[in-house]
Coordinates of C-alpha atoms and ligand atoms in Angstrom, one line a residue:
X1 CA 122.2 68.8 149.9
X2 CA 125.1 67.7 147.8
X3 CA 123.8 65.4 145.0
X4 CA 126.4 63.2 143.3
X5 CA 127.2 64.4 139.3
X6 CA 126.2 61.3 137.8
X7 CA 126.0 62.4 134.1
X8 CA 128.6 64.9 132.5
X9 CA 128.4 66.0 128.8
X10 CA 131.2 68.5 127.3
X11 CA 131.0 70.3 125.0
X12 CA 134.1 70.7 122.4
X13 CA 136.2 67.2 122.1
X14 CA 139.6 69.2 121.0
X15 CA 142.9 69.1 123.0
X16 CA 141.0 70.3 126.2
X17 CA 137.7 68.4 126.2
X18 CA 139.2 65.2 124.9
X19 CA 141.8 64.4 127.4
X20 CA 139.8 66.2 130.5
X21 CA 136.5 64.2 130.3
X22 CA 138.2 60.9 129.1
X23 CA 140.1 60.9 132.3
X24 CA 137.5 61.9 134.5
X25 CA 135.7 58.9 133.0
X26 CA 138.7 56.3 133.7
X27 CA 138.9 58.2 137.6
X28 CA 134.8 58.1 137.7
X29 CA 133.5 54.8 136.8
X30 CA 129.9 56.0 137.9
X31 CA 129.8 58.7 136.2
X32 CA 128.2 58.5 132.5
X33 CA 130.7 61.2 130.1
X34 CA 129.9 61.8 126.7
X35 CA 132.2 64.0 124.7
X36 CA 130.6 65.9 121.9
X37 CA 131.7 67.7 118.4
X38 CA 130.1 68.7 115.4
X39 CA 133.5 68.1 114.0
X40 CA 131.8 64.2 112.9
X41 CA 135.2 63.8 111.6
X42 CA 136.9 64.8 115.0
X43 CA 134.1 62.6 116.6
X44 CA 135.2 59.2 114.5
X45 CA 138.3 59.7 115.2
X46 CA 137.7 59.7 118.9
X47 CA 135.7 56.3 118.4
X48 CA 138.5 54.6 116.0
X49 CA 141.7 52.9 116.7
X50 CA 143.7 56.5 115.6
X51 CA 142.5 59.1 118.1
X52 CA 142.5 62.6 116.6
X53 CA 145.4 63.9 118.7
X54 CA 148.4 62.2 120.0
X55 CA 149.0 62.5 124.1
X56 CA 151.5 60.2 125.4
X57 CA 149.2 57.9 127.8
X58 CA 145.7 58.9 126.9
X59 CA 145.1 56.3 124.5
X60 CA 145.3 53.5 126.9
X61 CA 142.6 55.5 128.9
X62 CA 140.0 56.2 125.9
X63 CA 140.1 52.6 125.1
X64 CA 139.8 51.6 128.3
X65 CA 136.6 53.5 129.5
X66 CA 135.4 54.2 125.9
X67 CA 131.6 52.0 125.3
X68 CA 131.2 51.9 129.1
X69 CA 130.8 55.1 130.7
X70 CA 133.0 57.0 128.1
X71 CA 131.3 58.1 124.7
X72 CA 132.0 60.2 122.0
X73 CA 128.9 61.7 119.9
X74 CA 127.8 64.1 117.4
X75 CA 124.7 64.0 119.3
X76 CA 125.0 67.0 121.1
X77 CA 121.1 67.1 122.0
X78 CA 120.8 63.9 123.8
X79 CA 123.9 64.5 126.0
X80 CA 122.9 67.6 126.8
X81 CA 119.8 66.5 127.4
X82 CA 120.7 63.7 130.2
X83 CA 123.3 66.0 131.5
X84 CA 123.6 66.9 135.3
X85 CA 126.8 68.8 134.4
X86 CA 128.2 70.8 131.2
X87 CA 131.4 71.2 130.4
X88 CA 131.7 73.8 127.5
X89 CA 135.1 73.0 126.0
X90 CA 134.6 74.6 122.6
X91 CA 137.4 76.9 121.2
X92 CA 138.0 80.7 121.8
X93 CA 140.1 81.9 119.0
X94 CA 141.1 85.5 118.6
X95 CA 138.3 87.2 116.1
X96 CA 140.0 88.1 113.2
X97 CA 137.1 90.7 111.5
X98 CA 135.3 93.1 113.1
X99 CA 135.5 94.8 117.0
X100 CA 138.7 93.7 118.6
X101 CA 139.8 91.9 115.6
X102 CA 143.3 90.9 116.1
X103 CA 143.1 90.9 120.0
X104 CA 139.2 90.3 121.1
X105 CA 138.4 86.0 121.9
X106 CA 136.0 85.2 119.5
X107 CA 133.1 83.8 121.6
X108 CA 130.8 82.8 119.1
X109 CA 131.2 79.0 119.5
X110 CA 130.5 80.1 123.7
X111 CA 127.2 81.4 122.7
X112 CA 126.3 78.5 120.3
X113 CA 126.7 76.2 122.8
X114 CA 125.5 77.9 125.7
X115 CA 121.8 79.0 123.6
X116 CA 121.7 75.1 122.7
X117 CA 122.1 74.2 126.5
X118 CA 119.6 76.6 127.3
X119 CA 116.9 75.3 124.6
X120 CA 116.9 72.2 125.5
X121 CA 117.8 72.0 129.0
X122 CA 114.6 70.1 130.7
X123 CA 116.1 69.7 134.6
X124 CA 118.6 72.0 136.2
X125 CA 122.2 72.0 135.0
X126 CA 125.6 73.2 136.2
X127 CA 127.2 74.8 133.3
X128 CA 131.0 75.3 133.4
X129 CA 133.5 77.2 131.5
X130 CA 136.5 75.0 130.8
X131 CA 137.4 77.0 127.8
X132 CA 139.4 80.1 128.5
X133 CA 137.5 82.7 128.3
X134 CA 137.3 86.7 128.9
X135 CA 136.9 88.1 132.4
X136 CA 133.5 88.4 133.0
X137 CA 132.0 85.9 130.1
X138 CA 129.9 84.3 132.5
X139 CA 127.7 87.3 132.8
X140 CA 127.1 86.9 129.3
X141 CA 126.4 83.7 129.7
X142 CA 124.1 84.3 132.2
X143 CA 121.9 87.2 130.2
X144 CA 121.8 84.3 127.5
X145 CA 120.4 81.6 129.5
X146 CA 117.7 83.6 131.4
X147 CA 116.9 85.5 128.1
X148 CA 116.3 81.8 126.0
X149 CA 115.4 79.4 127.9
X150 CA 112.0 78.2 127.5
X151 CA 111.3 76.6 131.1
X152 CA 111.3 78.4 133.9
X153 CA 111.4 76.2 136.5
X154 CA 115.3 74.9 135.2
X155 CA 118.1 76.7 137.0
X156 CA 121.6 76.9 135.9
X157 CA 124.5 77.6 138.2
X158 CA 127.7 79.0 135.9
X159 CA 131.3 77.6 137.1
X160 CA 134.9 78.8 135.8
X161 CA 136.7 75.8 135.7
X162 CA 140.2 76.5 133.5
X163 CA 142.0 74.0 131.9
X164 CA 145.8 73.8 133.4
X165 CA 146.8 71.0 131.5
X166 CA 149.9 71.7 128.7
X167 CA 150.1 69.4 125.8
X168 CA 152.4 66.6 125.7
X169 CA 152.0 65.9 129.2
X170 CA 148.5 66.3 129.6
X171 CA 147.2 63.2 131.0
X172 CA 150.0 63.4 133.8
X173 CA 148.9 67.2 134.3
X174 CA 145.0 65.9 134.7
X175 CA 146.1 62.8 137.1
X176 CA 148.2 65.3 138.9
X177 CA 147.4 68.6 138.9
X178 CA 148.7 71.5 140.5
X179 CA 145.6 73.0 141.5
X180 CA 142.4 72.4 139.9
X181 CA 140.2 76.2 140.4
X182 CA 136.5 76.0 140.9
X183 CA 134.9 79.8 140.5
X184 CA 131.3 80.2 141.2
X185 CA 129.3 83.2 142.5
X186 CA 128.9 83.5 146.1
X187 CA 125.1 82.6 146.4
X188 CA 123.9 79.5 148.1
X189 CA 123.3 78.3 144.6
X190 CA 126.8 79.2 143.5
X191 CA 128.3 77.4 146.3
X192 CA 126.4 74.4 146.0
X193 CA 127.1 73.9 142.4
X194 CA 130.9 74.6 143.4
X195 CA 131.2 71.7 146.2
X196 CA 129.1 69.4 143.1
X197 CA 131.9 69.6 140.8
X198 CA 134.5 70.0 143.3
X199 CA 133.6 66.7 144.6
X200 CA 134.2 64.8 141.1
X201 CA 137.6 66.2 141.3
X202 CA 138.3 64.8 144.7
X203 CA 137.8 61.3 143.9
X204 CA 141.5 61.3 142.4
X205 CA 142.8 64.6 143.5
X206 CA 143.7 66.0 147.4
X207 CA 141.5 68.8 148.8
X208 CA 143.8 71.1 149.3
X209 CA 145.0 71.4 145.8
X210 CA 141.3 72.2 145.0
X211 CA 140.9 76.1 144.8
X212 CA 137.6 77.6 145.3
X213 CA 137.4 81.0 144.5
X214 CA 134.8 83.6 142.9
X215 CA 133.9 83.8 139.3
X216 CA 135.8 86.6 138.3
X217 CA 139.0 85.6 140.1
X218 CA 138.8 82.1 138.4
X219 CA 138.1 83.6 135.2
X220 CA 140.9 86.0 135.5
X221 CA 143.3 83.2 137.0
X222 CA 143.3 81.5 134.0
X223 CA 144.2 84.5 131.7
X224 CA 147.1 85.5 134.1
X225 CA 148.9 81.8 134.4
X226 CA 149.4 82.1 130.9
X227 CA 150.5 85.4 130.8
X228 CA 152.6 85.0 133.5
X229 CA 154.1 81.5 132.2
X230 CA 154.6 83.6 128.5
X231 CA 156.3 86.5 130.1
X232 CA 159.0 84.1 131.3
X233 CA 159.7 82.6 128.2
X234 CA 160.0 85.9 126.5
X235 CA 162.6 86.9 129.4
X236 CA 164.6 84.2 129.4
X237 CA 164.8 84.7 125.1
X238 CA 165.8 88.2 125.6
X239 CA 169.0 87.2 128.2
X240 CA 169.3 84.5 125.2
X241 CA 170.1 87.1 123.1
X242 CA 172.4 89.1 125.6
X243 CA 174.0 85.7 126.1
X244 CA 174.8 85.6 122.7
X245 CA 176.6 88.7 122.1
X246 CA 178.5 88.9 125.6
X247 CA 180.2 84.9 125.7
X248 CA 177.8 84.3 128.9
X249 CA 175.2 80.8 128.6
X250 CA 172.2 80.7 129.1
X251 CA 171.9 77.9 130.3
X252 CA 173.9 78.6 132.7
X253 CA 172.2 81.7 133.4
X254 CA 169.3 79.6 133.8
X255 CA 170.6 77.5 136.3
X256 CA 171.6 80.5 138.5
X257 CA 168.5 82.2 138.7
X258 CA 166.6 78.9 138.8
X259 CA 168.5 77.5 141.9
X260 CA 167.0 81.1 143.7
X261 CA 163.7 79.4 145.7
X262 CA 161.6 82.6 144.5
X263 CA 162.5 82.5 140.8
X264 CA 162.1 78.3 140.7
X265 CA 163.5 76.5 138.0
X266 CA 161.0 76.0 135.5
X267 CA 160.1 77.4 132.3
X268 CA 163.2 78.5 131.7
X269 CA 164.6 76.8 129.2
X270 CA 165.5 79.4 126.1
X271 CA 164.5 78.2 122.6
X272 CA 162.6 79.5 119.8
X273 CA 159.8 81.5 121.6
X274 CA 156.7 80.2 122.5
X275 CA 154.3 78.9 120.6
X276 CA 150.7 76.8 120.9
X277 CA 147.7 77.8 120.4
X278 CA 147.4 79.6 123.9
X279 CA 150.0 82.0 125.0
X280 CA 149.7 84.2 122.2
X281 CA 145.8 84.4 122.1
X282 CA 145.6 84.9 125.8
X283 CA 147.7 87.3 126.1
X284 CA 146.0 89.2 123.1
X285 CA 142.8 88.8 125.4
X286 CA 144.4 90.7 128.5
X287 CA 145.8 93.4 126.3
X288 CA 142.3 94.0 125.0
X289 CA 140.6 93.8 128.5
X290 CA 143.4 96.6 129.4
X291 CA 142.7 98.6 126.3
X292 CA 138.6 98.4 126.9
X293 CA 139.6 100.1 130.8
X294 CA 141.8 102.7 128.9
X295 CA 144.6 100.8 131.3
X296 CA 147.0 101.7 128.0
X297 CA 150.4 101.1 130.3
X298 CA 148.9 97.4 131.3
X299 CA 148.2 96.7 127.4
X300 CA 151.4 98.0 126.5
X301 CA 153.2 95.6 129.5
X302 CA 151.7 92.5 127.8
X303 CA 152.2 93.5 124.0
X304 CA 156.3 93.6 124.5
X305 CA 155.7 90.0 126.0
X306 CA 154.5 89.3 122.2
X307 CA 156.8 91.8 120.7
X308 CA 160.0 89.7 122.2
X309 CA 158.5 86.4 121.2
X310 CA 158.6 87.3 117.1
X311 CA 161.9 89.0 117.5
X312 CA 163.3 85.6 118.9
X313 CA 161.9 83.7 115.9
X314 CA 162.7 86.2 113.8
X315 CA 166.2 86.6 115.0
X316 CA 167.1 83.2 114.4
X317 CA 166.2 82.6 111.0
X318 CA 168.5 86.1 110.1
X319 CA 171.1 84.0 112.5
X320 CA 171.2 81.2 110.2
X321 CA 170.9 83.2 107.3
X322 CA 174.0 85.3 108.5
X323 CA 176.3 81.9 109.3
X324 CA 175.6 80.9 105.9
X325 CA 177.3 83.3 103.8
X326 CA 174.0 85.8 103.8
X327 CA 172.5 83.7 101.3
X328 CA 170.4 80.0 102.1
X329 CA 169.3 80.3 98.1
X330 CA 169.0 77.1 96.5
X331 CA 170.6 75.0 99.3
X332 CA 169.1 72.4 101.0
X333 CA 168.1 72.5 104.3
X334 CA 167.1 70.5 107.1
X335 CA 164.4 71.1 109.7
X336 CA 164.0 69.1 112.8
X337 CA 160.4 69.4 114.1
X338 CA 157.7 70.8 113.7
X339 CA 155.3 70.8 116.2
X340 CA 155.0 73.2 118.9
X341 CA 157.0 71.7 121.4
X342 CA 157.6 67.4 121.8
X343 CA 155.1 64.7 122.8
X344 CA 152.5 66.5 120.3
X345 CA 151.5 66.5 117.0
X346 CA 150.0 70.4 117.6
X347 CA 151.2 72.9 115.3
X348 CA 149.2 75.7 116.1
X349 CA 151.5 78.6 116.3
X350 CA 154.4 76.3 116.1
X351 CA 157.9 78.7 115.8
X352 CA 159.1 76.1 112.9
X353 CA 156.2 77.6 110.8
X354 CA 157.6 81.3 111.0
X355 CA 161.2 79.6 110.5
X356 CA 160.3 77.4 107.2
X357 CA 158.5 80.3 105.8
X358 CA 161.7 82.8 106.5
X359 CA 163.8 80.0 104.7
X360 CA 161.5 79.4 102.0
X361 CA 161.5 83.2 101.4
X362 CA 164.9 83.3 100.7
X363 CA 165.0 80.6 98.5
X364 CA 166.4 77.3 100.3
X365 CA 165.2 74.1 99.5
X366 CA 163.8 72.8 103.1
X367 CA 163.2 69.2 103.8
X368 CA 161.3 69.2 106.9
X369 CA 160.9 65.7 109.3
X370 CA 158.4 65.8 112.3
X371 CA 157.9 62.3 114.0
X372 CA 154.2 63.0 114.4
X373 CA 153.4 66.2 112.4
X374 CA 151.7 64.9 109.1
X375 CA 152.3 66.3 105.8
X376 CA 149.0 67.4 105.3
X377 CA 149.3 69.4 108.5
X378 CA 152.8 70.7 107.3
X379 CA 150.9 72.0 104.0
X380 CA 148.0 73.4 106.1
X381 CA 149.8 75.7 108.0
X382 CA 152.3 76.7 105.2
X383 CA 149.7 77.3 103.1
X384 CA 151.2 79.5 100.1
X385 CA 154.9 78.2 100.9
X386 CA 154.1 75.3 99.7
X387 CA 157.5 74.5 97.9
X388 CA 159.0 72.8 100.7
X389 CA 159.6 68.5 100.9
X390 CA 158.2 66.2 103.6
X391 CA 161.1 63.7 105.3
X392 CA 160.4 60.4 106.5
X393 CA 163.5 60.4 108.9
X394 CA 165.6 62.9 109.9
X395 CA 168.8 61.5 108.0
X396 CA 166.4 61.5 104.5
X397 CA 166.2 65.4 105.4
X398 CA 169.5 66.0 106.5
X399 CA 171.3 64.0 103.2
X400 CA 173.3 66.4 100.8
X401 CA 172.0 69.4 102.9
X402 CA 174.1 72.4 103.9
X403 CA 172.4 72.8 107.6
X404 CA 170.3 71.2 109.9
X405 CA 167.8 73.5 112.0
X406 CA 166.0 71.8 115.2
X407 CA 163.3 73.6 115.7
X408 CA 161.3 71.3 117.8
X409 CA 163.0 69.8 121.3
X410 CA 161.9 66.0 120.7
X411 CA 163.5 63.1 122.8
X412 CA 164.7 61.4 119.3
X413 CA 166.8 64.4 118.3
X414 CA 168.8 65.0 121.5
X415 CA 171.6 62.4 122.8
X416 CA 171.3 59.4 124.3
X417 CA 172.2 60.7 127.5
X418 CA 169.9 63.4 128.2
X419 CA 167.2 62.3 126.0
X420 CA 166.6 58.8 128.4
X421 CA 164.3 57.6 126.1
X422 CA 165.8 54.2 124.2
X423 CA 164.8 55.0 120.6
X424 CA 168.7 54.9 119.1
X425 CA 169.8 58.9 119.2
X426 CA 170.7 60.2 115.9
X427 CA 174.3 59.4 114.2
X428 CA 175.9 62.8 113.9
X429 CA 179.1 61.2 112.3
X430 CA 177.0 59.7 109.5
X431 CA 174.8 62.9 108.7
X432 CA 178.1 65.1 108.6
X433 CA 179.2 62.4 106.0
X434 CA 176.5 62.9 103.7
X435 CA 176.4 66.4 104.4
X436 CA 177.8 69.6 102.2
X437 CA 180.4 72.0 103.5
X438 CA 181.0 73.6 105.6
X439 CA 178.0 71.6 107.4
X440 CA 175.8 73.7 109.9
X441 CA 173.6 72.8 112.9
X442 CA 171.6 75.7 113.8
X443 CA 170.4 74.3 117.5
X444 CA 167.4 76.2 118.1
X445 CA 166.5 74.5 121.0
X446 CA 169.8 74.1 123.1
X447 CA 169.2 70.5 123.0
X448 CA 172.2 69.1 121.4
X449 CA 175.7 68.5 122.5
X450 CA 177.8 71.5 121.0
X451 CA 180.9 70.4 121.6
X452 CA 180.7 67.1 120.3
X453 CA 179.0 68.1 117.1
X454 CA 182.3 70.7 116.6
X455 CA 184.5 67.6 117.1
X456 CA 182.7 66.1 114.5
X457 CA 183.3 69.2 112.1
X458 CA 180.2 70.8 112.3
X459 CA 179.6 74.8 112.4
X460 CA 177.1 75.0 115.1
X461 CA 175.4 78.0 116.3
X462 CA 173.2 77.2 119.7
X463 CA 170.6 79.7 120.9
X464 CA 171.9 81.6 123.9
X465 CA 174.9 81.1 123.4
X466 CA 177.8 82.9 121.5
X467 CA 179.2 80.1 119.0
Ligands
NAD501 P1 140.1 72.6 119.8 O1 139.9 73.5 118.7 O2 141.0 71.5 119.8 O3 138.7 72.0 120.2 C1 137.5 72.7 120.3 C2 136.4 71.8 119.7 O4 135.1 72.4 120.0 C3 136.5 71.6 118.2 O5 136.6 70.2 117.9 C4 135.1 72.2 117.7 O6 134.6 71.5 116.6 C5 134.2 72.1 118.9 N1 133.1 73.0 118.9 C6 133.1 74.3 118.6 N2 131.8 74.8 118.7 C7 131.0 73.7 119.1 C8 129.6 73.6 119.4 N3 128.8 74.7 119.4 N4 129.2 72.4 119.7 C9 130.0 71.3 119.7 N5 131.3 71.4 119.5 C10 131.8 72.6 119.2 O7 140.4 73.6 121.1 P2 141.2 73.2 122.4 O8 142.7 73.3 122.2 O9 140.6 72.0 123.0 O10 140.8 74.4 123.3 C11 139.5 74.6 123.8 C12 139.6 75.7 124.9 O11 140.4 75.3 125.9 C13 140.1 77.0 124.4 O12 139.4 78.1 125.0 C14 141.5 77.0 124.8 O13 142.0 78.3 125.1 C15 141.4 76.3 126.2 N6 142.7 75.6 126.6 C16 143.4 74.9 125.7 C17 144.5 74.2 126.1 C18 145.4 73.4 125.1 O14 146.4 72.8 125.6 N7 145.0 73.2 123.9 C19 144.9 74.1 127.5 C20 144.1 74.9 128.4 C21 143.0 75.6 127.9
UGA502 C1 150.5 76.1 128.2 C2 150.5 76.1 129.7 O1 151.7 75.6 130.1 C3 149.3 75.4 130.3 O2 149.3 75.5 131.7 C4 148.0 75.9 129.7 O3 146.9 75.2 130.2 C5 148.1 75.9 128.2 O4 149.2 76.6 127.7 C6 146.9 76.5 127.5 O5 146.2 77.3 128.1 O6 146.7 76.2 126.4 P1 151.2 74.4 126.3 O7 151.1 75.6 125.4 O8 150.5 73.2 125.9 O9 150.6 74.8 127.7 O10 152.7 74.0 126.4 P2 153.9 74.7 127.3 O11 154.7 73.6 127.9 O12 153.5 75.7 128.2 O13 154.8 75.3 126.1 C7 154.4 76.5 125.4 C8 155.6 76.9 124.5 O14 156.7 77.4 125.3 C9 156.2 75.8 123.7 O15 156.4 76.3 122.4 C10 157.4 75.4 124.4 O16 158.4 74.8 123.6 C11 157.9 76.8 124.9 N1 158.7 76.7 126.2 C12 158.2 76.2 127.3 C13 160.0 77.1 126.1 O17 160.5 77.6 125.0 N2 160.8 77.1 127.2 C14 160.3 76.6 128.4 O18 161.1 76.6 129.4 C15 159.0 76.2 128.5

């Protein structure tokens, strides 16, 4: 017999847990969600006016389910407690001491929260994986549930259930998504727990895009999507680079090979690399997986995946440095963005970190404007390079400077045309005014009009393409 889920608690209210559950609770009016943290700061932030991370959409759905069957709490106990269904959401960094360090996912937040599941647990629980996680983690799990918990008669049935969703657009990714993967064991248990969750998803989304699979598979999936979605970036920045030396576009290049049914279009737009707080830990997760089956050739596949991403950011700051005279000491300069990619305020692994720091390195003066990256987030992830200056707007970073560099692809910095977003597109003839000579655009997003910006008299350099 199928029960109905009627009470969900996740675990982890971060990029993941926080948009997932508060949808689910806007497409489930019966069902009772309560997000927790022990981030209490994360946790008021959830419950104020200013949620702690900016998705376009998402706030209209907190506020509008939040106090009636959406909650946010530091009370972990209670919700697991009254829980018919876990969702551990927590993070799964890449350990930075010990075994694996440098490659391994640190699981330790996994095991806090699964050992606090199994304590207090009084009635059987589904308990799903919606972090991404090592092949196999829910055997650990497992071994820690039927090792600590103190009731016998609760059962716990273990589900993968990756995240898909990319930042930026994640609420359309959770009202929409491609597939959603349920992986379970194949016991009768297993399979009943499976059709459980799979039937919360079907309230908003079609069966067939709802995946069963087994445990492994599903855990594996997840690993191998990002992988896969990484590998493409860093192939599309290495015909970048060809493009550059030989005259071709890429663009253009792009635009061939997309148009071919099996290649597809997407995620090929050539930029800066890839950056976010996934790609690069996942894929540091595979190659250690490889490496623990001696499968050295497989670990070695992946690594150049990572190898071509830091040559592409480290290739374009030498670019600029090159255009301008070999030497960026003491000039000012402007960078555009700084989060990871647009619609997000997420800098984790952002490529405008690595580029700052090369140009604070040599000496430039950089004036950096984000439209939702704060400065205290700036000055996190700079750390020791602290010596740059924030920008309100991007004409206050761009005034008596010797280049502009857009590292970030937001709607506000491209033109009017393409960007189809109203806010009033940026006035190139103005900056170029104000600006030193020879002025420079360093476009490290191919999101500006090159030829325009040379009719203006700017020196522009695009990536992927040989100006
Ligand atoms: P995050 O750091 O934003 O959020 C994780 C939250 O878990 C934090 O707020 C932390 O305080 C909390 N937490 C840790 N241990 C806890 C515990 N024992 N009890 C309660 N709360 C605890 O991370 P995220 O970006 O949401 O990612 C979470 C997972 O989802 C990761 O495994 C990640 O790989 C995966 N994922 C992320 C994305 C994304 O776009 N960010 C997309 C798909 C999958
Ligand atoms: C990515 C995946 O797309 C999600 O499916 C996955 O759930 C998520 O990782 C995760 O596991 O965390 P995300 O990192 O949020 O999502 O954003 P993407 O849109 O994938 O962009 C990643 C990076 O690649 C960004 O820096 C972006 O600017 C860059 N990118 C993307 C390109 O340079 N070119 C492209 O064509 C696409």
């Amino acid at each position: 017999r199928s029960e109905p889920i009627q009470s969900i608690c996740c675990i982890g209210a971060g990029y993941v847990g926080g948009p997932t559950c508060a949808v689910l609770a806007w497409k489930c009016p019966n069902i009772c969600v309560t997000i927790v943290d022990i981030s209490q700061e994360r946790i008021d932030a959830w419950n104020s006016d200013e949620l702690p991370i900016f998705e376009p959409g998402l706030e209209e759905i907190v506020k509008s389910r939040r106090g009636k069957n959406l909650f946010f709490s530091t009370d972990i106990d209670a919700a697991i407690i009254a829980a018919d269904l876990v969702f551990v959401s927590v993070n799964t960094p890449t350990k930075t001491r010990g075994v694996g360090a440098g490659y391994a996912a640190d699981l330790q937040y996994v095991e806090a929260a699964t050992r606090r599941i199994a304590l207090l647990s009084t009635k059987s629980k589904i308990i799903v994986e919606k972090s991404t996680v090592p092949c196999r983690t829910a055997e650990s799990m497992r071994a820690i549930l039927d090792a600590t918990s103190p009731r016998p008669g609760v059962h716990f049935d273990i589900l993968s259930n990756p995240e898909f969703l990319a930042e930026g657009t994640a609420v359309q990714d959770l009202l929409k998504p491609d597939r959603i993967l349920i992986g379970a064991l194949n016991t009768k248990s297993g399979k009943l727990a499976q059709d459980r969750l799979a039937n919360v998803y079907a309230t908003w989304v079609e069966r067939s895009a709802i995946i069963t699979t087994g445990l492994w598979s599903s855990e594996l999936t997840k690993l191998a999507a990002n992988a896969l979605l990484a590998q493409r970036i860093s192939s599309i920045s290495s015909l970048a680079a060809i493009c550059e030396k030989t005259g071709a576009e890429i663009d253009e290049v792009a635009r061939g090979c997309g148009k071919d049914s099996r290649l597809g279009p997407h995620f090929l737009k050539a930029g800066l690399g890839f950056g976010g707080s996934c790609f690069q830990k996942d894929i540091f997760n595979l190659i250690y997986l490889a490496e623990t089956f001696s499968l050295q050739p497989v670990a070695d596949y992946w690594r150049q995946v990572l190898v071509m991403n830091e040559w592409t950011k480290a290739s374009f700051s030498r670019t600029i440095i090159r255009h301008m005279f070999s030497t960026v000491s003491n000039k000012k300069i402007a960078l555009l963005g700084f989060a990871f990619k647009k619609d997000t305020g997420d800098t984790r692994e952002s490529p405008a970190i690595s580029i700052a720091r090369d140009l604070l390195v040599e000496g430039a003066e950089v004036y950096i404007y984000d439209p939702k990256v704060s400065e205290r987030n700036m000055r996190q992830c700079l750390g020791a390079f602290s010596n740059f200056h924030f920008s309100s707007s991007v004409e206050a970073a761009a005034l008596n400077a010797s280049a502009v560099v857009v590292a970030t692809d937001w709607d506000e910095f491209k033109p009017s045309s393409s960007s189809g977003k109203t806010a009033a597109a940026i006035d190139w003839t103005s900056i170029y005014a104000n600006m030193n000579r020879p002025a420079f655009v360093f476009d490290g997003r191919g999101i500006l009009d090159t030829a325009a910006l040379q009719n203006i008299g700017f020196k522009v350099h695009t990536v992927g393409r040989g100006n």
